[in-house]
Coordinates of C-alpha atoms in Angstrom, one line a residue:
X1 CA -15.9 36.8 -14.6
X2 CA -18.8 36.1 -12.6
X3 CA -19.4 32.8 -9.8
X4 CA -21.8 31.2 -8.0
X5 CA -21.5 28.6 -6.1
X6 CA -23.8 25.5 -5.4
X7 CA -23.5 22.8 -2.8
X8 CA -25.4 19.5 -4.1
X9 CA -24.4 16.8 -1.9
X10 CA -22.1 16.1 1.0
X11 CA -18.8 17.7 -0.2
X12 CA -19.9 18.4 -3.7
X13 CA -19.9 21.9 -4.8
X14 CA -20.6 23.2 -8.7
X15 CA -19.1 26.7 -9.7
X16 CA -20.9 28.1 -12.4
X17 CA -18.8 30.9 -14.2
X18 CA -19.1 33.4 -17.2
X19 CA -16.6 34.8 -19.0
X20 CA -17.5 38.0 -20.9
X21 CA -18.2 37.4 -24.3
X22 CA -15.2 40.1 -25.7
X23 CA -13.0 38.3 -23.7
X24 CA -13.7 34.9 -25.3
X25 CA -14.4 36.4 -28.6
X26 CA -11.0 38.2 -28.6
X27 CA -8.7 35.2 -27.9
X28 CA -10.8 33.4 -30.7
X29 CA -10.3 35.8 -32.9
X30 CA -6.4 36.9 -32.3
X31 CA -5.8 32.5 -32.5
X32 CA -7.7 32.8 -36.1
X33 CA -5.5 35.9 -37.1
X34 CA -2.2 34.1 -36.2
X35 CA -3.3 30.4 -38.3
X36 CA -4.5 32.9 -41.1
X37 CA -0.8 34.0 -41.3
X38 CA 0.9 30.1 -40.7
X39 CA -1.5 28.0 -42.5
X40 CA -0.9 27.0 -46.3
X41 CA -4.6 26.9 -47.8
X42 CA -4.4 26.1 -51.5
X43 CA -5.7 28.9 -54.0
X44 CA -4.3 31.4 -51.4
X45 CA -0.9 33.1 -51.1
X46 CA 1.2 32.4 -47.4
X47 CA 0.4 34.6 -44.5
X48 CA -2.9 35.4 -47.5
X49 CA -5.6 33.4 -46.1
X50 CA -8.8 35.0 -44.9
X51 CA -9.6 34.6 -41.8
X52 CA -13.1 33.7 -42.8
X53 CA -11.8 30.5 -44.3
X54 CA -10.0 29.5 -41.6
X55 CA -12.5 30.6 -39.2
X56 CA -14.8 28.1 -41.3
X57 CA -12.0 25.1 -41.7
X58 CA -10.0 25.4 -37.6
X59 CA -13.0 27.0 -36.1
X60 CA -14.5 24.4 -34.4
X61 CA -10.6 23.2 -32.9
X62 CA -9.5 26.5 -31.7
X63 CA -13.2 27.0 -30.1
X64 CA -12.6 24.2 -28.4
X65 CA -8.2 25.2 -27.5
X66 CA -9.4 28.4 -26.1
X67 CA -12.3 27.0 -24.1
X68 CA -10.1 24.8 -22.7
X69 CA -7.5 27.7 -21.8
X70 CA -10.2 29.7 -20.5
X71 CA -12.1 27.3 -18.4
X72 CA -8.9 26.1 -16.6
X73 CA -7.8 29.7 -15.9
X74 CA -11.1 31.3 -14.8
X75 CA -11.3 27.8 -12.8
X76 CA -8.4 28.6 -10.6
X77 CA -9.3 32.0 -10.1
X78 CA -12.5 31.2 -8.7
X79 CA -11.7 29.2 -6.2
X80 CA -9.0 31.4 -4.8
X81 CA -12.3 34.2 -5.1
X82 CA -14.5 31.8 -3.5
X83 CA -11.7 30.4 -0.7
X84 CA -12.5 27.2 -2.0
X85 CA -10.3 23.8 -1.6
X86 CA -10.8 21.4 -4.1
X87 CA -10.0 17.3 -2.8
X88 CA -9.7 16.6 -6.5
X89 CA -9.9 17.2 -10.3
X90 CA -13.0 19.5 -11.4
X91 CA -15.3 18.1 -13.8
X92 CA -16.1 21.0 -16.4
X93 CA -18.5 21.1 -19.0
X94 CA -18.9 24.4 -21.3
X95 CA -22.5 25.6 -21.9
X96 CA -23.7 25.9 -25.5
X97 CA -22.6 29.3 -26.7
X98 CA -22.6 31.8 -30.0
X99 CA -20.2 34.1 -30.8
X100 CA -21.2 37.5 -29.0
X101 CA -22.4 35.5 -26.3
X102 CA -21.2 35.0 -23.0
X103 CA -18.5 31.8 -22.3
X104 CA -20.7 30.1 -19.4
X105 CA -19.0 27.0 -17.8
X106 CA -19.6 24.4 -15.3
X107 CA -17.0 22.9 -12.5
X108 CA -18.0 20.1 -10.4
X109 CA -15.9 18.7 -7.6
X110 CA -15.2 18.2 -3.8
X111 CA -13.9 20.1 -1.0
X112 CA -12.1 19.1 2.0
X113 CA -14.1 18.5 4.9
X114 CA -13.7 21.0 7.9
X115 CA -12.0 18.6 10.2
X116 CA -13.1 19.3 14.0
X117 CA -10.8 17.4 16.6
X118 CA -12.3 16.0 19.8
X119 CA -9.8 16.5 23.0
X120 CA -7.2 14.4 22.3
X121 CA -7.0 14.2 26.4
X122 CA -10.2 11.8 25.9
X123 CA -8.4 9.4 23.4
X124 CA -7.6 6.1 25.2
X125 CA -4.6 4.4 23.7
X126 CA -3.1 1.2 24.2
X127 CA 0.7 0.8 23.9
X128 CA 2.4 -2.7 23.9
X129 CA 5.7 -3.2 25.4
X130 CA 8.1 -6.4 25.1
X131 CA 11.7 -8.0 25.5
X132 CA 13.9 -9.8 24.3
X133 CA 14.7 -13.0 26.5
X134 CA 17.5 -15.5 25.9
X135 CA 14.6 -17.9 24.5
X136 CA 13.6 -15.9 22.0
X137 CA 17.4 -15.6 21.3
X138 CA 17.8 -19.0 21.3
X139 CA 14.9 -19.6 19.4
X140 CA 16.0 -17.3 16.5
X141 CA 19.3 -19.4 16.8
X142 CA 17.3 -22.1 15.8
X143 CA 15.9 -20.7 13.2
X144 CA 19.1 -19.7 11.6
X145 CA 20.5 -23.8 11.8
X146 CA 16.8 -24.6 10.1
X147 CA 17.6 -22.1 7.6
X148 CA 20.5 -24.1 6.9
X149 CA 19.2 -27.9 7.6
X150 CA 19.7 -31.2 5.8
X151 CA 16.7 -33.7 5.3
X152 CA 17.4 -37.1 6.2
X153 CA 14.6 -39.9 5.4
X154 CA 13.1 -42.3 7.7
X155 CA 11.2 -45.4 8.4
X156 CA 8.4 -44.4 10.9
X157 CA 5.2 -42.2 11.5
X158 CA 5.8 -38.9 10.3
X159 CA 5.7 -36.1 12.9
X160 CA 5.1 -32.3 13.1
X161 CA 8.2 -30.7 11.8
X162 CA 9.3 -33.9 9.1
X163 CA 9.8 -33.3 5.6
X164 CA 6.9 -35.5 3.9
X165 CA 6.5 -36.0 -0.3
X166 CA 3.4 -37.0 -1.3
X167 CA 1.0 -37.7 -4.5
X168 CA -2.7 -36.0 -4.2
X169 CA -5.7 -35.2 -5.9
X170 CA -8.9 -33.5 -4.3
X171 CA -12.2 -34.2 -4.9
X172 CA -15.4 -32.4 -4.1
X173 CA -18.2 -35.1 -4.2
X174 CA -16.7 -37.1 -6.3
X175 CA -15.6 -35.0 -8.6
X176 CA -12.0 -33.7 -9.2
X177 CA -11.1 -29.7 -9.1
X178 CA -8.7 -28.1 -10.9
X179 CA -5.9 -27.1 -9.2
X180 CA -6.2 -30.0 -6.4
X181 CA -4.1 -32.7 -7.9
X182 CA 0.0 -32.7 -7.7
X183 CA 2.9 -35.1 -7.9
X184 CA 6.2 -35.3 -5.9
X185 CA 4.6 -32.3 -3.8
X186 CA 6.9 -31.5 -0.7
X187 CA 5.6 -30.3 2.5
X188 CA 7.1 -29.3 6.0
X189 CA 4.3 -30.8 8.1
X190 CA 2.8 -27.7 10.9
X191 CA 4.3 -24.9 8.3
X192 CA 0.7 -24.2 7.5
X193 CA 1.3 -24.0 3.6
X194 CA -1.3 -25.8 2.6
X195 CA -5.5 -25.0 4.0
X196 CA -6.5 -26.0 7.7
X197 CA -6.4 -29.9 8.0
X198 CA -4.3 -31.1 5.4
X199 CA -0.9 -31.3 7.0
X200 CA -2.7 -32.6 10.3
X201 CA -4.5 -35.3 7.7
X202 CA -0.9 -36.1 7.1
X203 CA 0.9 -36.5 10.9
X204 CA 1.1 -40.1 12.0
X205 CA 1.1 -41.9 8.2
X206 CA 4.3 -43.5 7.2
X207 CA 5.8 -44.1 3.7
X208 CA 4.1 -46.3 1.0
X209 CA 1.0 -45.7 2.9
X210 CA -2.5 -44.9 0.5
X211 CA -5.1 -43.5 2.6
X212 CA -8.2 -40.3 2.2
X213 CA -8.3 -37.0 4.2
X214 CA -11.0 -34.5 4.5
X215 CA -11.0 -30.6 4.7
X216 CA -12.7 -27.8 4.5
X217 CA -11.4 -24.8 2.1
X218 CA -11.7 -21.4 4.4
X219 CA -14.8 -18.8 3.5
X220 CA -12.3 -16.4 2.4
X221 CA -10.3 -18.8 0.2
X222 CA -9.0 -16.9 -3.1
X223 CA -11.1 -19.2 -5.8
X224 CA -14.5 -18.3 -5.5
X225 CA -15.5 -22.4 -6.5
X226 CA -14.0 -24.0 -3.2
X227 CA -15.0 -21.2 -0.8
X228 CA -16.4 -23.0 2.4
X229 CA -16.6 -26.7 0.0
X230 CA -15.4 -30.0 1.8
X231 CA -12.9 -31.9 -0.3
X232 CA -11.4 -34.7 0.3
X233 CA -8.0 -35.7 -1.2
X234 CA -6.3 -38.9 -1.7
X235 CA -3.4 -39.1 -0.4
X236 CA 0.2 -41.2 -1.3
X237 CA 3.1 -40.8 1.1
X238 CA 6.4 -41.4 -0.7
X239 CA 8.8 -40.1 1.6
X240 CA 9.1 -39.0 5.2
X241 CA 12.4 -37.2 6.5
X242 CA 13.5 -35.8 9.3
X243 CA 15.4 -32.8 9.7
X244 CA 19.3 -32.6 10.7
X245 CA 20.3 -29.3 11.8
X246 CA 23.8 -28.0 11.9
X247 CA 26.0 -27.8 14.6
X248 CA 26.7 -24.3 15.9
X249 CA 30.6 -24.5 14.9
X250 CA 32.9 -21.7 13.5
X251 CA 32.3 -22.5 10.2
X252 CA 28.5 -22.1 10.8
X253 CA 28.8 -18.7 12.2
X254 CA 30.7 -17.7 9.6
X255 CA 28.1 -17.8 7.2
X256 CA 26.3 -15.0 8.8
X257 CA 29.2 -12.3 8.5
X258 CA 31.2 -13.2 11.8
X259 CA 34.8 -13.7 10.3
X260 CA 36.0 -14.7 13.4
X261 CA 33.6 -17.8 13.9
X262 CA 32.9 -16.9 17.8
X263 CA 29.5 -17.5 18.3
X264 CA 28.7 -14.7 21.0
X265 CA 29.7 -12.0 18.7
X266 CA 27.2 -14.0 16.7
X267 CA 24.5 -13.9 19.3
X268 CA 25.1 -10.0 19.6
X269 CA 24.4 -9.4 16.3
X270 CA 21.4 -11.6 16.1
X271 CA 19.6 -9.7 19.2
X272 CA 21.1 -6.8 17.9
X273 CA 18.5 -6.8 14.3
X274 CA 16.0 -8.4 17.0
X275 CA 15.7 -5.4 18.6
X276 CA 15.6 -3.3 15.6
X277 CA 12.8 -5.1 14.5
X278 CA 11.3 -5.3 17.8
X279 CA 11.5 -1.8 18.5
X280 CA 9.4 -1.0 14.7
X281 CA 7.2 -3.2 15.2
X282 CA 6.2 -1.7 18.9
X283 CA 6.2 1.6 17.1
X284 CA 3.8 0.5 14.4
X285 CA 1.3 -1.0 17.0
X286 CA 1.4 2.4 18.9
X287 CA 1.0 4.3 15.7
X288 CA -1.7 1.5 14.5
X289 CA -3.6 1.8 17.6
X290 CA -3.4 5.4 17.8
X291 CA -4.6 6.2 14.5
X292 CA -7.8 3.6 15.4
X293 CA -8.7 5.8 18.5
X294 CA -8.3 9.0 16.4
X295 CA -10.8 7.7 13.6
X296 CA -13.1 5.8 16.0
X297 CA -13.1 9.3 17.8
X298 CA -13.9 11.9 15.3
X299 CA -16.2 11.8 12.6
X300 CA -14.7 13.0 9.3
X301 CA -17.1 13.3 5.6
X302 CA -14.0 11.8 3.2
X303 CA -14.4 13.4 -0.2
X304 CA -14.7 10.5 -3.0
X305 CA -12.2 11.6 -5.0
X306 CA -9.8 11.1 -2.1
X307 CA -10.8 7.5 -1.6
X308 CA -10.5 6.9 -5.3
X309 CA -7.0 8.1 -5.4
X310 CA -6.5 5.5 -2.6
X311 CA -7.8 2.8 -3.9
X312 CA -5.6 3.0 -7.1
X313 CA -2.8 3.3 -4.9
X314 CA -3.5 0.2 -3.0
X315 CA -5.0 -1.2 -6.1
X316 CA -1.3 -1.1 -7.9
X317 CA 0.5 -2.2 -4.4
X318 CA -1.6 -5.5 -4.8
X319 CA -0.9 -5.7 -8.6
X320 CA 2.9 -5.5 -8.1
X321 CA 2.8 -8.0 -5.2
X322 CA 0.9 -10.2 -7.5
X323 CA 2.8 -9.5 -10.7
X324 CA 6.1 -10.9 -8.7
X325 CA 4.8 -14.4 -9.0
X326 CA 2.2 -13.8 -12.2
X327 CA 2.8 -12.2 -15.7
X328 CA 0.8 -8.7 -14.6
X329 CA -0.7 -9.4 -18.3
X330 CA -3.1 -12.2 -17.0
X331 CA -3.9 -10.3 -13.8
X332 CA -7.7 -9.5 -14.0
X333 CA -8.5 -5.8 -12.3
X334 CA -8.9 -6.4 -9.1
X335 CA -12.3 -4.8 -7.9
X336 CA -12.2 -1.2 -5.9
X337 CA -14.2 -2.7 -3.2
X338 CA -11.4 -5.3 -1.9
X339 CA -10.0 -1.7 -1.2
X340 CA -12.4 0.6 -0.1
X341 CA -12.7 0.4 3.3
X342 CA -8.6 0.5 3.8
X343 CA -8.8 3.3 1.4
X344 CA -11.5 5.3 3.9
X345 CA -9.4 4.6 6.8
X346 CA -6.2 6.0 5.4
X347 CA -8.3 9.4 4.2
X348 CA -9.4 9.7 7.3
X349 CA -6.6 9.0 9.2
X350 CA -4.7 11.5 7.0
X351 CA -7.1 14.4 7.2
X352 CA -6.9 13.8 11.2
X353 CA -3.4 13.8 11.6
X354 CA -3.2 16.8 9.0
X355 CA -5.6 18.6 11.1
X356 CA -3.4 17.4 14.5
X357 CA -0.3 19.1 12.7
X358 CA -2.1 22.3 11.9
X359 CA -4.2 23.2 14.9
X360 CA -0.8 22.4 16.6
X361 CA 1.8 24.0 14.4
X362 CA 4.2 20.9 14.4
X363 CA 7.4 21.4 12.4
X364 CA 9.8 19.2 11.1
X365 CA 12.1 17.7 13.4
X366 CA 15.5 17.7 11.5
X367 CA 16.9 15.4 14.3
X368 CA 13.8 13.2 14.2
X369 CA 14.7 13.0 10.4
X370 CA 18.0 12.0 10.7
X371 CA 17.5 9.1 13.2
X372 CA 14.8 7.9 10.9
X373 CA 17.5 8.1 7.9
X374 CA 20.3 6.3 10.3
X375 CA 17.6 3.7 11.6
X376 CA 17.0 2.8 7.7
X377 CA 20.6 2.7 7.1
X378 CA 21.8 0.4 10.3
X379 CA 20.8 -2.8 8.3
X380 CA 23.0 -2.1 5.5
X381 CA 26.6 -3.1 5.1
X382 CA 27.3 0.7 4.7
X383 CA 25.1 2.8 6.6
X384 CA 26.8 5.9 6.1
X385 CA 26.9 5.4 2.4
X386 CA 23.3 4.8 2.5
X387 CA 22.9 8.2 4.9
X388 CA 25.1 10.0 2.2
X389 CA 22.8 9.0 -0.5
X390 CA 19.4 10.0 1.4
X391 CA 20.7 13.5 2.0
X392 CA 21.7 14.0 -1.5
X393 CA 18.4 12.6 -2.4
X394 CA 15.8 15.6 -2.8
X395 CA 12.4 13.6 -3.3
X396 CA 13.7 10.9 -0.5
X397 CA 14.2 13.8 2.0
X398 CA 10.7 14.7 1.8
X399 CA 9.5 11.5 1.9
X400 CA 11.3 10.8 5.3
X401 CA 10.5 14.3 6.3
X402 CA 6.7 13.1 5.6
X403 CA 7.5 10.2 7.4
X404 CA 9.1 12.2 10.5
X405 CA 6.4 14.9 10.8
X406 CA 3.5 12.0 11.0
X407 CA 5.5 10.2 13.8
X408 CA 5.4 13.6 15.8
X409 CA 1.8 14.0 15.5
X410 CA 1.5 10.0 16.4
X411 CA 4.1 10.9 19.0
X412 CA 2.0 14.6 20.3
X413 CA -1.5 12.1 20.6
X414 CA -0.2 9.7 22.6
X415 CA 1.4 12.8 24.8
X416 CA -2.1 13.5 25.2
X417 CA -3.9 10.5 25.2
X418 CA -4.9 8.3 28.1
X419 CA -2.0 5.5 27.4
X420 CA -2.6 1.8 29.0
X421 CA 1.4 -0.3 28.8
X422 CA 0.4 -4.0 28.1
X423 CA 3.4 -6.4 28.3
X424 CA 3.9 -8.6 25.8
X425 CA 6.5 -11.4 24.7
X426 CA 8.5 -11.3 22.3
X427 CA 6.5 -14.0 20.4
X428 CA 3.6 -12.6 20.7
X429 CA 4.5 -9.2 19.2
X430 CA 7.0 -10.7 16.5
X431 CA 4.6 -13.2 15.9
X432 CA 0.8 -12.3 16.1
X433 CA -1.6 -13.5 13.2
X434 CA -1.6 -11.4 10.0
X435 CA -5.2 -9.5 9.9

């Protein structure tokens, strides 16, 4: 076998390889010997057939079989030769070829990039910290009686927070859209269901009032037709109720797994999976903002085929989120470049941290892997069944060992880093706008 290799472009290299011509020849031949002794060819005796005639009726197929064999062996032995490291599947295309000729062969793909990391001592990274106060306690009380409210109707101007029903149809110059117009529609005014302006329109009407609103859809609104268009929509108010939330008796409680109805041991549990959350979502910003500094830091050439991998992944995520409230039939493919830049991003970010781990030998952390595993667990009823079942779990060990070895190169950066606290609130961490 003989290689040589090209680079084209970027990342891009093409191996071009020959295989001795007796070595393809021979496989030919010996795969034409074997079918000459299986195959039933009428006017010749089993195991009878020349191999001449079958030569001149499988030819072309086992040509092709052993090609195939060939290239894919020869392929993975060049590379190895060559200390190559293919970032994804080769493109190979045989050379026109006689028998007694040499087998010549193409392979295009990409390499990894050689991944230089700048002193992580230079990295500036800010990390948010937050608690929980007995507002935000008591606000998530409330949230849990709202959960469980009753609507009650009224005779006045409706206000943020009522319950309103209401008859619309939008119009853009004078023209209805599809999609705009609906009947008995119910609406929690300030929930921000509906686009910017509509449940404001709506504040300060009472019922059996008729009367016009106007708004603007967003630039980014999902049907291409109303992107940045002024509607307006005329409006019928048919009902206006104000909610009635429940008192925080022992029955209440008891409808969130307190058997005992006592509220505190309520409240405990409530800050409790508060904190839990909290304390993920402060470890996400870290990671988030680490990962930022890391790519903003280092330039890194992502090989395509990487990113295309990505996007398909991301691409499916989007379907399945999608396909919960759609048949996935009348889904249209969604268009790799609502993914690419994400897709970039997470190559990057996982050739960086790959490179952190490397240069720095990190290893697995079996304890790191078991408070990740007991962290899952805590928000089931049984979290040591649910431990049990991870560690008896092959493909959902590694997938939490994954897990654990990118939080310790998150965790090794920020060692490193130049770290700025900011304090937060609790609202403003649990709560910040969704990018």
């Amino acid at each position: 076998m003989q290689v040589s290799v090209e680079s084209t472009k970027g990342l891009e290299r093409v191996l071009t390889i020959t295989v001795a011509a007796e070595t393809f020849d021979k496989e030919f031949d010996g795969r034409i010997r074997h079918l000459s002794k299986t195959q039933r060819v009428d006017g010749f005796r089993p195991g009878k057939v020349p191999a001449s005639v079958i030569a001149k009726r499988f030819g072309a197929a086992v040509e092709q079989e052993v090609g195939g064999e060939i290239m894919q062996r020869n392929f993975y032995e060049a590379i190895v030769a060559e200390k190559l490291n293919p970032a994804g599947a080769p493109a190979v295309a045989p050379l026109a070829r006689k028998k007694g000729e040499d087998f010549v062969f193409t392979a295009t793909f990409e390499v990894y990039p050689e991944v230089a990391l700048k002193g992580l001592d230079k990295l500036s990274v800010e990390t948010v910290t937050a608690e929980i106060e007995d507002k935000d306690l008591d606000n998530m009380l409330v949230t849990l009686q709202k959960q469980h409210a009753e609507w009650k109707e009224v005779k006045r101007k409706s206000k943020k927070d009522d319950q309103v029903t209401v008859d619309f149809e939008g119009s853009i110059d004078g023209e209805v859209f599809e999609g705009g117009k609906a009947e008995g529609f119910q609406i929690v005014l300030g929930s921000e269901r509906m686009i910017p302006g509509f449940e404001k329109g709506i504040i300060g009407h009472k019922t059996g009032e008729e009367f016009d609103i106007e708004v603007t859809f967003p630039e980014d609104y999902h049907a291409e037709q109303l992107k940045g268009k002024t509607a307006t929509f005329a409006i019928n108010l048919t009902k206006v109720e104000n909610q009635i939330l429940p008192e925080m008796t022992e029955e209440f409680v008891k409808k969130f797994g307190v058997e005992t109805g006592d509220l505190e041991t309520l409240k405990a549990d409530v800050k409790k999976n508060m904190q839990r959350e909290l304390d993920q979502v402060l470890k996400n910003t870290a990671k988030d903002n680490v990962l930022t500094a890391l790519v903003e830091t280092n330039e890194v050439e992502v090989p395509k085929a990487l990113v295309d991998g990505e996007v398909n992944v991301l691409r499916k995520q989007a379907m399945e989120r999608y396909g919960q409230q759609m048949d996935p039939k009348n889904l249209p493919e969604l268009p790799a470049e609502l993914f690419t830049e994400q897709a970039e991003k997470r190559v990057k970010v996982g050739l960086l941290l790959g490179e952190v781990i490397k240069t720095n030998e990190i290893k697995v952390d079996p304890a790191k892997v078991t408070e990740l595993i007991e962290t899952a667990a805590s928000s089931y009823e049984n979290p040591a069944e649910v431990v049990e079942y991870y560690k008896n779990n092959k493909e959902l060990m590694q997938n939490m060992e994954n897990v654990a070895l990118e939080e310790q190169a998150v965790d090794f950066v920020i060692a490193q880093a130049k770290v700025k606290a900011v304090k937060k609130s609790f609202d403003e961490v649990m709560n910040k706008p969704a990018a």
